[in-house]
Short mmCIF file of C-alpha atoms and ligand atoms in Angstrom, two decimals:
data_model
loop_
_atom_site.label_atom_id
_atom_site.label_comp_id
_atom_site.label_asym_id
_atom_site.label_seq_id
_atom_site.Cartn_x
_atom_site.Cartn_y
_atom_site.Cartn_z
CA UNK A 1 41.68 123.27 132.64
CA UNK A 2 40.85 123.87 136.55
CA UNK A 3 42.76 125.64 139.19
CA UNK A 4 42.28 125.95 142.69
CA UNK A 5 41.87 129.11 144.75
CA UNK A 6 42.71 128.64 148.05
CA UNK A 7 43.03 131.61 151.10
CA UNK A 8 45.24 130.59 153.46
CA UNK A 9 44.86 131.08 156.95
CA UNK A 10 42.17 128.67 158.07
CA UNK A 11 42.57 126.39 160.74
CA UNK A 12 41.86 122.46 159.69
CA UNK A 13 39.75 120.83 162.47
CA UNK A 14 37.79 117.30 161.98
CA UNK A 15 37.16 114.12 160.44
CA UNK A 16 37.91 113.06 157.23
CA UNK A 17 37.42 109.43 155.22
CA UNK A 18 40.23 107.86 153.27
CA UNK A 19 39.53 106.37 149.97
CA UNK A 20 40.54 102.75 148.98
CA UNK A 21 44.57 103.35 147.67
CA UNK A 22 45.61 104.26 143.99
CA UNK A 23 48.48 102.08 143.63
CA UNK A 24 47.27 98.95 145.15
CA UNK A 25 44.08 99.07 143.03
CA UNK A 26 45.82 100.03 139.95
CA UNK A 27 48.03 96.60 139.61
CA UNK A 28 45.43 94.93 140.97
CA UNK A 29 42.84 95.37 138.14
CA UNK A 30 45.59 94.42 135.67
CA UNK A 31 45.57 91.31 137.36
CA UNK A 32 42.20 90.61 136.71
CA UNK A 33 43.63 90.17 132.78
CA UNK A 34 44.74 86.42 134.21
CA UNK A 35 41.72 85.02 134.62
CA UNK A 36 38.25 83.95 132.73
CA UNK A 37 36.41 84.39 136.00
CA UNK A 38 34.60 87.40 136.70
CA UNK A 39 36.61 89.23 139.78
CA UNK A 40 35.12 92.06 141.95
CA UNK A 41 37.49 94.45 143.40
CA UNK A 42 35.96 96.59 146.38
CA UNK A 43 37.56 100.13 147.15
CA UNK A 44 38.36 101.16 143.81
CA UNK A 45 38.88 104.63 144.02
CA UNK A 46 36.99 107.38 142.04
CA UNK A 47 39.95 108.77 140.33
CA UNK A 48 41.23 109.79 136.57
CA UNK A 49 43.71 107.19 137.12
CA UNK A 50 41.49 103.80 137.97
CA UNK A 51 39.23 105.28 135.17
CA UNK A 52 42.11 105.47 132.48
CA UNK A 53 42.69 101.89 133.79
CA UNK A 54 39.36 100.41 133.16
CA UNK A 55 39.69 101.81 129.92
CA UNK A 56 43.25 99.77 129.50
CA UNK A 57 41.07 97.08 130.20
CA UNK A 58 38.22 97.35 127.89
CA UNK A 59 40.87 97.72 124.99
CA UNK A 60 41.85 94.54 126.03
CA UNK A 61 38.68 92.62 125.71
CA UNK A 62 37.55 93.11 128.96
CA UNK A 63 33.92 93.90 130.28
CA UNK A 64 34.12 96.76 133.27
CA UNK A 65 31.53 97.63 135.33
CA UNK A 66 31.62 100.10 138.23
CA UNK A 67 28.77 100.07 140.95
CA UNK A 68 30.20 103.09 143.74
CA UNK A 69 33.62 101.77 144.56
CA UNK A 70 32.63 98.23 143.33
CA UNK A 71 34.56 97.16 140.25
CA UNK A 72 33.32 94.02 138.28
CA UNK A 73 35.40 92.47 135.17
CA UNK A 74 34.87 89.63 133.28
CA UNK A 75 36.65 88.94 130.13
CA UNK A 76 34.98 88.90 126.48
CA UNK A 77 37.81 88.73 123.63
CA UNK A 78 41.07 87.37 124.32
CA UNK A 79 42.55 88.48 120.95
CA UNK A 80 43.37 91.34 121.99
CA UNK A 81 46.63 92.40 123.16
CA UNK A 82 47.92 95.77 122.74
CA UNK A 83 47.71 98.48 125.27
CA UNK A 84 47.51 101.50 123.30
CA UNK A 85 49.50 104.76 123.47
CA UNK A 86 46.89 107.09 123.85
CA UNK A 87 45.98 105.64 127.26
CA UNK A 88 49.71 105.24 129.00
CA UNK A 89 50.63 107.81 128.21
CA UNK A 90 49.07 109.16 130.78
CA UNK A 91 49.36 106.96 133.26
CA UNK A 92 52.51 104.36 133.91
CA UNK A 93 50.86 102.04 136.04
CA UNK A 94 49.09 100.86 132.82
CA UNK A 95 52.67 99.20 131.94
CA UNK A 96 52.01 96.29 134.43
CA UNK A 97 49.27 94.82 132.17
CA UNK A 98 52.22 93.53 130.34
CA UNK A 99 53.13 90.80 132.36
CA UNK A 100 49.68 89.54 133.11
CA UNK A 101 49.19 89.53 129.39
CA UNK A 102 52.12 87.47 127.99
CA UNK A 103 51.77 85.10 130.64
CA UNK A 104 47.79 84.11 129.61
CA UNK A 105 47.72 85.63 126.44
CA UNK A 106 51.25 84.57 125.16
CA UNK A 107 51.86 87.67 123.72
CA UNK A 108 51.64 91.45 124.25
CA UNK A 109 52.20 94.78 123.20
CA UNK A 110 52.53 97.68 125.42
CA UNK A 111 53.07 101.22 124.92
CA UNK A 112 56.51 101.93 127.08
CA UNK A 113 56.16 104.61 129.74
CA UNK A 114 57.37 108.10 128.26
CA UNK A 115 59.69 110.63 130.81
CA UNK A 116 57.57 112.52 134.04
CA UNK A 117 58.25 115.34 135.94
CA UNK A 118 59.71 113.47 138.77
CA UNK A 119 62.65 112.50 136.87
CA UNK A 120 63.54 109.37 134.74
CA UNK A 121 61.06 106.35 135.18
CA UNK A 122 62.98 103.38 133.50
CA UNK A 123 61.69 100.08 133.21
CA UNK A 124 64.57 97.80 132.35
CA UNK A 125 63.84 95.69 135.61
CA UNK A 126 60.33 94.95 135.05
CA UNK A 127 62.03 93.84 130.85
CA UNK A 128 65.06 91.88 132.48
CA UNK A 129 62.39 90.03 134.90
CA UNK A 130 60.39 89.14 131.88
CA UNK A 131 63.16 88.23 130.14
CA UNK A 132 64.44 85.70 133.03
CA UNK A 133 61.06 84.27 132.57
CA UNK A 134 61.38 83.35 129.46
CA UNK A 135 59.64 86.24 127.15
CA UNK A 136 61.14 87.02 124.11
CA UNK A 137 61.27 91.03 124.05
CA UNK A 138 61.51 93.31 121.37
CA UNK A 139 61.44 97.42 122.22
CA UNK A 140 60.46 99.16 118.78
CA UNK A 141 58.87 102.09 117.63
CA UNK A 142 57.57 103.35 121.45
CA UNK A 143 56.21 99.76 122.07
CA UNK A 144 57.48 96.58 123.82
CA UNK A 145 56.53 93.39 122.17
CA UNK A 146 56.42 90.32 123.97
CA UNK A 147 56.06 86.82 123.39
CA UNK A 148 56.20 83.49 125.42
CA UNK A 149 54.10 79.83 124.98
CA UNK A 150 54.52 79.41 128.56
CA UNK A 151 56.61 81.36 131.11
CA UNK A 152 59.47 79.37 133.16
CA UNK A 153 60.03 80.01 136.21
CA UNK A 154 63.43 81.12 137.23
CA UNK A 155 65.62 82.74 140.15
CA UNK A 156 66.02 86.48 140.01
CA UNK A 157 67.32 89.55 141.79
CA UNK A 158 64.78 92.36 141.28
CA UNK A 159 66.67 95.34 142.56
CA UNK A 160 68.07 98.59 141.16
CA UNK A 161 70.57 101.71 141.33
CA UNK A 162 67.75 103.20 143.86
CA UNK A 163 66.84 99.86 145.45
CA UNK A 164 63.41 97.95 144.86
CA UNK A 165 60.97 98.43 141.98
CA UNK A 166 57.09 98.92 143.47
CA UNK A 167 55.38 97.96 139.92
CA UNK A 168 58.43 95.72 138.67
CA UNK A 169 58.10 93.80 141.35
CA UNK A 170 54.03 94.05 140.41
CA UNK A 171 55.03 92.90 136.88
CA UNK A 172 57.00 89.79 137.61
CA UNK A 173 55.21 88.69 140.72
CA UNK A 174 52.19 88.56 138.44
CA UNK A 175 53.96 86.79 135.32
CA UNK A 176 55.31 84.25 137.54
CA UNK A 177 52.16 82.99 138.95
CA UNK A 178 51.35 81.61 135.63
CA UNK A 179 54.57 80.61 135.14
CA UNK A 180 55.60 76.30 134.55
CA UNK A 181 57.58 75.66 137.77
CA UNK A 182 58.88 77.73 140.91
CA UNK A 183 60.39 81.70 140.42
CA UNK A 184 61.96 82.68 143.38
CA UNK A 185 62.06 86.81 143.53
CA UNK A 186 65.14 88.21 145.61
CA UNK A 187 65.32 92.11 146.19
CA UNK A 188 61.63 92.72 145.90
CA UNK A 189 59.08 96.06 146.72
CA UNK A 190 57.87 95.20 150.11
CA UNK A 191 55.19 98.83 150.04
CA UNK A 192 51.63 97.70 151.50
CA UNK A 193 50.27 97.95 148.11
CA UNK A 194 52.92 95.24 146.23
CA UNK A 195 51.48 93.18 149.40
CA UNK A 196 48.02 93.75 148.65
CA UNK A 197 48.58 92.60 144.99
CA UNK A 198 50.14 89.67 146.31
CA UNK A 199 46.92 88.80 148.84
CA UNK A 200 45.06 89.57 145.38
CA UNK A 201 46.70 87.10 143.74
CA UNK A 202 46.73 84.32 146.46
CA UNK A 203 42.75 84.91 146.99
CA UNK A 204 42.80 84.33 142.45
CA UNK A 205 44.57 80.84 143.38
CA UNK A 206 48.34 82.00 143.21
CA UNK A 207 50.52 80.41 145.10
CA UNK A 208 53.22 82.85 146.85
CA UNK A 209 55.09 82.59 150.01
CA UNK A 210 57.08 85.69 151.60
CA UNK A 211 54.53 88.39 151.24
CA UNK A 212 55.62 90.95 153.06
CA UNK A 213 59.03 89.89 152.78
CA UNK A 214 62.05 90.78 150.35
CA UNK A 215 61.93 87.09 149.16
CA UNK A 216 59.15 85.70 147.13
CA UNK A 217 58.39 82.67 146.00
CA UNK A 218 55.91 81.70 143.57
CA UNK A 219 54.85 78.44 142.86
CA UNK A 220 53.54 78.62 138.76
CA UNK A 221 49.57 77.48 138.58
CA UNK A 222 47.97 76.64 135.81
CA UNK A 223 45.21 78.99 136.15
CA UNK A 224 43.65 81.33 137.96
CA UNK A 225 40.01 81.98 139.42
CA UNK A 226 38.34 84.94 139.52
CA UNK A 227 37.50 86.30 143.17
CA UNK A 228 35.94 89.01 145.21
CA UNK A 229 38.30 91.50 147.36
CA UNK A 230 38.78 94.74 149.53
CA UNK A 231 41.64 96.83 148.71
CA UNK A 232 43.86 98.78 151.33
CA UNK A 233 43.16 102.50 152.57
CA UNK A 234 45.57 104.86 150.84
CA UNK A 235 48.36 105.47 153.26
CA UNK A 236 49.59 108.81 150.88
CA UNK A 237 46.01 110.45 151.26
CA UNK A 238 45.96 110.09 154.49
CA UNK A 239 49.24 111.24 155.00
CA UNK A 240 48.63 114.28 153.11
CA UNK A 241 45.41 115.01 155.67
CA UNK A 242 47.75 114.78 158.98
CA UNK A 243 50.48 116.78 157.08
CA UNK A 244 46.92 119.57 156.53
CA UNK A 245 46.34 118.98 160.03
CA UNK A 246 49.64 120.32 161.10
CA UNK A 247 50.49 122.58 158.87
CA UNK A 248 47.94 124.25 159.41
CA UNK A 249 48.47 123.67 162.95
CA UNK A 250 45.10 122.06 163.30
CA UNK A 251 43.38 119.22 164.30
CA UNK A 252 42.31 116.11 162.15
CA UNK A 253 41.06 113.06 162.65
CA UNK A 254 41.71 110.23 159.17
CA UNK A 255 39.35 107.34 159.14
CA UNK A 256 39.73 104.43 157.47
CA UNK A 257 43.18 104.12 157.27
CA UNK A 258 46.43 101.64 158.36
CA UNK A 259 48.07 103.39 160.91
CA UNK A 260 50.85 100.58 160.70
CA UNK A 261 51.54 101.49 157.28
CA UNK A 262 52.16 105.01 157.92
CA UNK A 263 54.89 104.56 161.21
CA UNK A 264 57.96 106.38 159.39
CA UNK A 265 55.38 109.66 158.45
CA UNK A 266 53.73 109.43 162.38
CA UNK A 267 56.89 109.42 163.80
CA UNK A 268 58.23 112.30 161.71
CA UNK A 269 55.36 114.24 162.57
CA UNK A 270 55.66 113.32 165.90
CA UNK A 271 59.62 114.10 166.53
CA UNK A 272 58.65 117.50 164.98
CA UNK A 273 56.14 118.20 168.29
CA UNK A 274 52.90 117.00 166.43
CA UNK A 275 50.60 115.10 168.65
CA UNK A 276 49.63 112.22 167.25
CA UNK A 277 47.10 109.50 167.94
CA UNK A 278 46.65 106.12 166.19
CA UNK A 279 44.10 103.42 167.09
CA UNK A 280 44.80 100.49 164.56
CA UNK A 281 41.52 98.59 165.77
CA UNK A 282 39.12 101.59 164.69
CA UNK A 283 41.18 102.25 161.67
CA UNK A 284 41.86 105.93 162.50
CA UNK A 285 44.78 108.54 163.12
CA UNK A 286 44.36 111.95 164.68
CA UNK A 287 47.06 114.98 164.13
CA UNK A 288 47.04 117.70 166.35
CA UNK A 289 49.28 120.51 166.65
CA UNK A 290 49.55 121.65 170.62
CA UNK A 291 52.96 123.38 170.66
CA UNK A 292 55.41 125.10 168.47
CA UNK A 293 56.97 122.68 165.88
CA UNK A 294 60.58 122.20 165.17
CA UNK A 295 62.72 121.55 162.30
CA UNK A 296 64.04 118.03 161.18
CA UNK A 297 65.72 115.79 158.05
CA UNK A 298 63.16 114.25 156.01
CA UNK A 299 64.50 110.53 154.14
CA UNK A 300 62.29 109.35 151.55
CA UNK A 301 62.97 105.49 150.89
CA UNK A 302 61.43 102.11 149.99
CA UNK A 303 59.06 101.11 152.53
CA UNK A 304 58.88 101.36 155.96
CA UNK A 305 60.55 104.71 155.20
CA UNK A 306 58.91 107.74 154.73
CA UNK A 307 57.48 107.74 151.15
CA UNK A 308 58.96 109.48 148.58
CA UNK A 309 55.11 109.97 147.54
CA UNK A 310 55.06 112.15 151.05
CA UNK A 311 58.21 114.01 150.48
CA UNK A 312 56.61 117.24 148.67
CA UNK A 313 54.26 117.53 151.51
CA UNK A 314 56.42 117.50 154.28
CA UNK A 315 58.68 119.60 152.39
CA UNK A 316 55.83 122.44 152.64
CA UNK A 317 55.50 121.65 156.37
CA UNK A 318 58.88 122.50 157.17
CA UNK A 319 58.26 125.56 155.09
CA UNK A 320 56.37 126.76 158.23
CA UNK A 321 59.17 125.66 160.95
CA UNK A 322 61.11 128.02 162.40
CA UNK A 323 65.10 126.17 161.53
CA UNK A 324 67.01 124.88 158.99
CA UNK A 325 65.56 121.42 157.91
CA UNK A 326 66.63 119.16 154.86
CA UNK A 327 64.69 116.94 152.34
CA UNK A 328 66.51 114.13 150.80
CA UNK A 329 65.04 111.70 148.30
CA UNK A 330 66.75 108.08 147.81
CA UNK A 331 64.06 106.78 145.57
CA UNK A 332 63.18 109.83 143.01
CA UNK A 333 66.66 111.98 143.56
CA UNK A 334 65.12 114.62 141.18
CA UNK A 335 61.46 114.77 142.31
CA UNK A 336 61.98 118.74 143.60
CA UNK A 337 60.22 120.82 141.05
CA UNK A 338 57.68 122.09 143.71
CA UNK A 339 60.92 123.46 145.55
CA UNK A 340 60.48 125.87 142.58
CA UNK A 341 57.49 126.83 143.62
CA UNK A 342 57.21 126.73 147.00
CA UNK A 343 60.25 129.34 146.96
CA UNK A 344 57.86 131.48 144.31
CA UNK A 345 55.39 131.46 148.12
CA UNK A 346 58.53 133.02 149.93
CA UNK A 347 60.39 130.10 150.97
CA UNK A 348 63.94 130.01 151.88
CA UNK A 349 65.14 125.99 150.17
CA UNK A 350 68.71 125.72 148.47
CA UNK A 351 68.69 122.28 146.25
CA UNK A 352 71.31 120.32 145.36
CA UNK A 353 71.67 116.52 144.01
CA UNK A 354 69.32 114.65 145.28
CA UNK A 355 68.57 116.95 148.37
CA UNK A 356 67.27 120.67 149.83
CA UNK A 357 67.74 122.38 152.17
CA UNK A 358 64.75 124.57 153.71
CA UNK A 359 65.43 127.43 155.89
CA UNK A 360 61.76 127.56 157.37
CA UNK A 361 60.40 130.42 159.24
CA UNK A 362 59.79 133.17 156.99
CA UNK A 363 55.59 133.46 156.15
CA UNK A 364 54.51 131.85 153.14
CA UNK A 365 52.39 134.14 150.95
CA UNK A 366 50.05 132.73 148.28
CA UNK A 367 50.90 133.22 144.31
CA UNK A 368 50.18 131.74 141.26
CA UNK A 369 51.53 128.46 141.25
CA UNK A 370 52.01 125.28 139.03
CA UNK A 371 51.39 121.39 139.92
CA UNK A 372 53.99 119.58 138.42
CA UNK A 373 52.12 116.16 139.15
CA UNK A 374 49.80 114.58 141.88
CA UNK A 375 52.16 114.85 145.02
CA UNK A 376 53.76 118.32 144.25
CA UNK A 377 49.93 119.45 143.40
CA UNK A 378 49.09 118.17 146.50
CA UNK A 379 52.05 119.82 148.57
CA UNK A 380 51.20 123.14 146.84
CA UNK A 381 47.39 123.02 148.18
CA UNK A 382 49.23 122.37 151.76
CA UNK A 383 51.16 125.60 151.56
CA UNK A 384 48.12 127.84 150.00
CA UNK A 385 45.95 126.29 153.13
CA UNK A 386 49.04 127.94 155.17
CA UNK A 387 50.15 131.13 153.83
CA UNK A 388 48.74 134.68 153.76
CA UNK A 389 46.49 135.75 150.92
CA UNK A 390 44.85 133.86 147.70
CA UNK A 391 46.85 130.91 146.22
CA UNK A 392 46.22 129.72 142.58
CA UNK A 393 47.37 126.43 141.74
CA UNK A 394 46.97 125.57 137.68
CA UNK A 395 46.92 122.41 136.68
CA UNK A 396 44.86 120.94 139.05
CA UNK A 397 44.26 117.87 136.44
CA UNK A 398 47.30 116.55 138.42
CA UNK A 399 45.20 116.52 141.43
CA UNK A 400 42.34 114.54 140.29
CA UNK A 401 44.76 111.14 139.14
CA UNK A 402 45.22 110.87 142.94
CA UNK A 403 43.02 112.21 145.41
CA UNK A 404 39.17 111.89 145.59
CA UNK A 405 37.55 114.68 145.46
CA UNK A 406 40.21 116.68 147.31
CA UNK A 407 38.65 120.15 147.89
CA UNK A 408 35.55 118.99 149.01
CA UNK A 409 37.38 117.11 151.82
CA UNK A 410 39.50 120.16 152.86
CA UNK A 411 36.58 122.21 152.64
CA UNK A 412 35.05 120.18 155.45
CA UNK A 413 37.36 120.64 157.08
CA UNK A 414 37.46 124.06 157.24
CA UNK A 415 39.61 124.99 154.31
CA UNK A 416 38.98 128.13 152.46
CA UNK A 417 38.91 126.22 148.37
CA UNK A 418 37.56 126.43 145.34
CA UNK A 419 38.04 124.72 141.68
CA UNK A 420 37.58 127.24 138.91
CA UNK A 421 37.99 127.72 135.65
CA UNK A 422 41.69 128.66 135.08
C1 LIG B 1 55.38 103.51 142.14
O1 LIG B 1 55.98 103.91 140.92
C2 LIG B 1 54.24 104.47 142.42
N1 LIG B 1 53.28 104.40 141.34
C3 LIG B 1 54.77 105.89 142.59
O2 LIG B 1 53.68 106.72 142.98
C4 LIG B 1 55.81 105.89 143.72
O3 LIG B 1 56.38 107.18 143.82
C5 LIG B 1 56.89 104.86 143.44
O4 LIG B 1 56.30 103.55 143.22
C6 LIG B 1 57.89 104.71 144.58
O5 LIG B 1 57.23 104.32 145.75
C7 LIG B 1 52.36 103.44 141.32
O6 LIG B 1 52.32 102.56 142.16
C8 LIG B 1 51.33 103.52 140.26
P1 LIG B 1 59.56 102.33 141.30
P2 LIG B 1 57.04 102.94 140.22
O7 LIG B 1 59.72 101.41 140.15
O8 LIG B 1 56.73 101.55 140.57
C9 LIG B 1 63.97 102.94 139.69
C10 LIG B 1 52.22 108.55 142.80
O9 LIG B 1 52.36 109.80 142.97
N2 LIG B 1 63.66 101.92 138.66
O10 LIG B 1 59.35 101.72 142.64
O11 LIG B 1 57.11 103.33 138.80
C11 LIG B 1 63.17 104.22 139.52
O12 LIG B 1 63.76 105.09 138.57
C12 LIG B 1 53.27 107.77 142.07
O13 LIG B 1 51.22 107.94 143.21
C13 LIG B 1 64.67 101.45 137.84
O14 LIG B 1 65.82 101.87 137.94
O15 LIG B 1 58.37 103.36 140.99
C14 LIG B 1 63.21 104.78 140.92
O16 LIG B 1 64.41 105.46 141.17
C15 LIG B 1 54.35 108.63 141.51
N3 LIG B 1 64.36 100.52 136.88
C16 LIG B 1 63.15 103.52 141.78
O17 LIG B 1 63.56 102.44 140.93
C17 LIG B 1 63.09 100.02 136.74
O18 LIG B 1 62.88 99.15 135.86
C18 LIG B 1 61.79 103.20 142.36
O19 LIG B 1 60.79 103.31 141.35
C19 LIG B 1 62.08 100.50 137.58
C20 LIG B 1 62.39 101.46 138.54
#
């Protein structure tokens, strides 16, 4: 296993290129399950997580091929329908092959998602959606088995306790563009990468109207054609970069990115004295830190809010501001192990349900610490970069599901970071 070493102190200043985003490409290669065509998905990102994905899709008949970020499928062996274990276990997006395959393939068998360190992850949406469609579903012995001849469509409210499901609403949307008839999806994810599956779908043939909207409605086709597409920039990697920039009080430029996706995170940053510049025609966001910051109340919600995928790292920013801030997450309410071990740096953060409370100011120092998974990993690397002394952070396996090579991109930009044997 690999850690990182990082000495703080260093100063971030430059440009840095965003990859193509993790969780639009991730639904959007299990939709390439619903057609005979070959499809060619641009932007995949070089990550443990799209890997583990093509793999999901090999065991399900699939030829892969991967030329840079160019990924090519074409289906060989429709018999197959099981998504094994061994691969989702490590990685939940893998559930949302399960509607793409019982709507073409009539019949599917998926490993269900096991706990995660951000707190419970059910899935009873994405079975009651199926369900309304018109799957018969059976959940035994860690598996869910599904069967349908033909989906129906039907009229459904896709919400939750915490609001909107990002891959439930992947799961449906996809099942009910094969589906006989109209669905109509209230209550749905609205996140720029549920939109990009949707623009996915539409370029495979699908027909959908709302996207972008809380209200979807999908009229069933028959079939769909394979097609050639660009993903969207990841709007959490380059959030994590302008968080580097100032909290690090630096200056850093992110290129190819979607400044509109990221308005909630700019306009934290900026309320807390960061300068920030955005031009959405070049595709590029600069962070630079001019004055002293202040403290303020992170929310992280369904989108347009602030992410709850960016809550960890801003958590570590207001580690460094002189006040009493708070952190409160409305989508994970128990994604706050890295509070744990931000307070092992020297921070000052009292957590209760659903919320913390950071009493920034006093110097982080680096220690040994653990990443708990991809965005508290990432957070942690964000505090080394700003405290005093040598940081280890174990576990860095968390990292490489979610960023491209990370420390090579710090380094730069100036950041003091190594992977080593732990
Ligand atoms: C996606 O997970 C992302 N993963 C997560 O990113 C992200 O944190 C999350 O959306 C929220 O934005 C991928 O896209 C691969 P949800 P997802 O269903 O879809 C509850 C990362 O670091 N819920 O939108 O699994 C759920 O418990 C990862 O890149 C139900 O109650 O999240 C949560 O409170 C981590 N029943 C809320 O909805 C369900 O059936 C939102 O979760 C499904 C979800």
């Amino acid at each position: 296993m690999d850690k990182y070493v990082i000495q703080g102190g260093a100063r971030l200043v430059g440009r840095v290129r965003i990859a193509g985003a993790k969780n639009a490409a991730l639904p959007i290669l299990a939709a390439t399950l619903m057609t005979d065509q070959e499809c060619v998905v641009e932007g995949v990102p070089e990550l443990q997580d799209t890997a583990t994905m093509l793999e999901v899709l090999r065991s399900l008949g699939m030829e892969v091929s991967r030329e840079g970020s160019a990924v090519r499928t074409r289906l060989v062996n429709e018999d197959l329908s099981t998504a094994h274990y061994d691969l989702l276990s490590t990685m939940r997006a893998g559930f949302c092959v399960l509607g793409p395959l019982v709507a073409r393939r009539k019949r599917a068998r998926v490993s269900m998602p096991g706990g995660c360190n951000i707190g419970p992850r059910p899935v009873d949406i994405h079975l009651r959606g199926l369900t309304r469609l018109g799957a018969s579903l059976v959940v035994e012995h860690g598996y869910v088995a599904a069967e349908a001849d033909r989906l129906v469509g039907a009229e459904m409210f896709l919400g939750g306790a915490q609001g909107s499901t990002v891959l439930g609403t992947a799961n449906i949307l996809m099942a009910a563009t094969l589906a006989r008839g109209t669905t109509v999806l209230e209550g749905v994810a609205i996140e720029p990468e549920v939109q990009d599956l949707a623009r996915f779908l539409v370029c495979m043939g699908a027909h959908i109207d709302g996207i972008g909207t809380h209200r979807l409605e999908v009229e069933g086709v028959e079939a769909l054609e394979g097609t050639r597409y660009r993903i969207i920039p990841d709007r959490i990697e380059a959030g994590t970069f302008l968080v580097a920039a100032a909290i690090t009080r630096g200056d850093v430029e992110v290129e190819n990115t979607q400044p509109e996706h990221l308005t909630a995170v700019l306009e934290f940053l900026r309320e807390r004295g960061v300068t920030v510049e955005k031009s959405r025609a070049e595709m590029k966001i600069r962070a630079r830190v001019e004055r002293e910051l202040v403290p303020g109340d992170v929310f992280a919600l369904p989108y347009p809010g602030i992410p709850t995928d960016m809550q960890a790292q801003l958590m570590a920013l207001l580690c460094t501001i002189e006040g009493t801030s708070t952190v409160h997450d409305k989508v994970f309410p128990d994604r706050f192990i890295h509070a744990g071990e931000f307070i092992r740096m020297g921070a000052r953060i009292a957590k209760e349900n659903g919320s913390a409370t950071v009493q920034g100011g006093p110097p982080l120092s680096g220690a040994q610490v653990q990443a708990s998974d991809l965005r508290a990993g990432a957070a942690l690397v964000l505090a080394g970069l700003a405290a005093s002394g040598t940081t280890e952070l174990s576990r860095v396996y968390h990292l490489d599901r979610g960023y491209v090579r990370f420390e090579s991109k710090l380094a730069a930009l100036g950041a003091r970071i190594q992977r080593a044997r732990a």
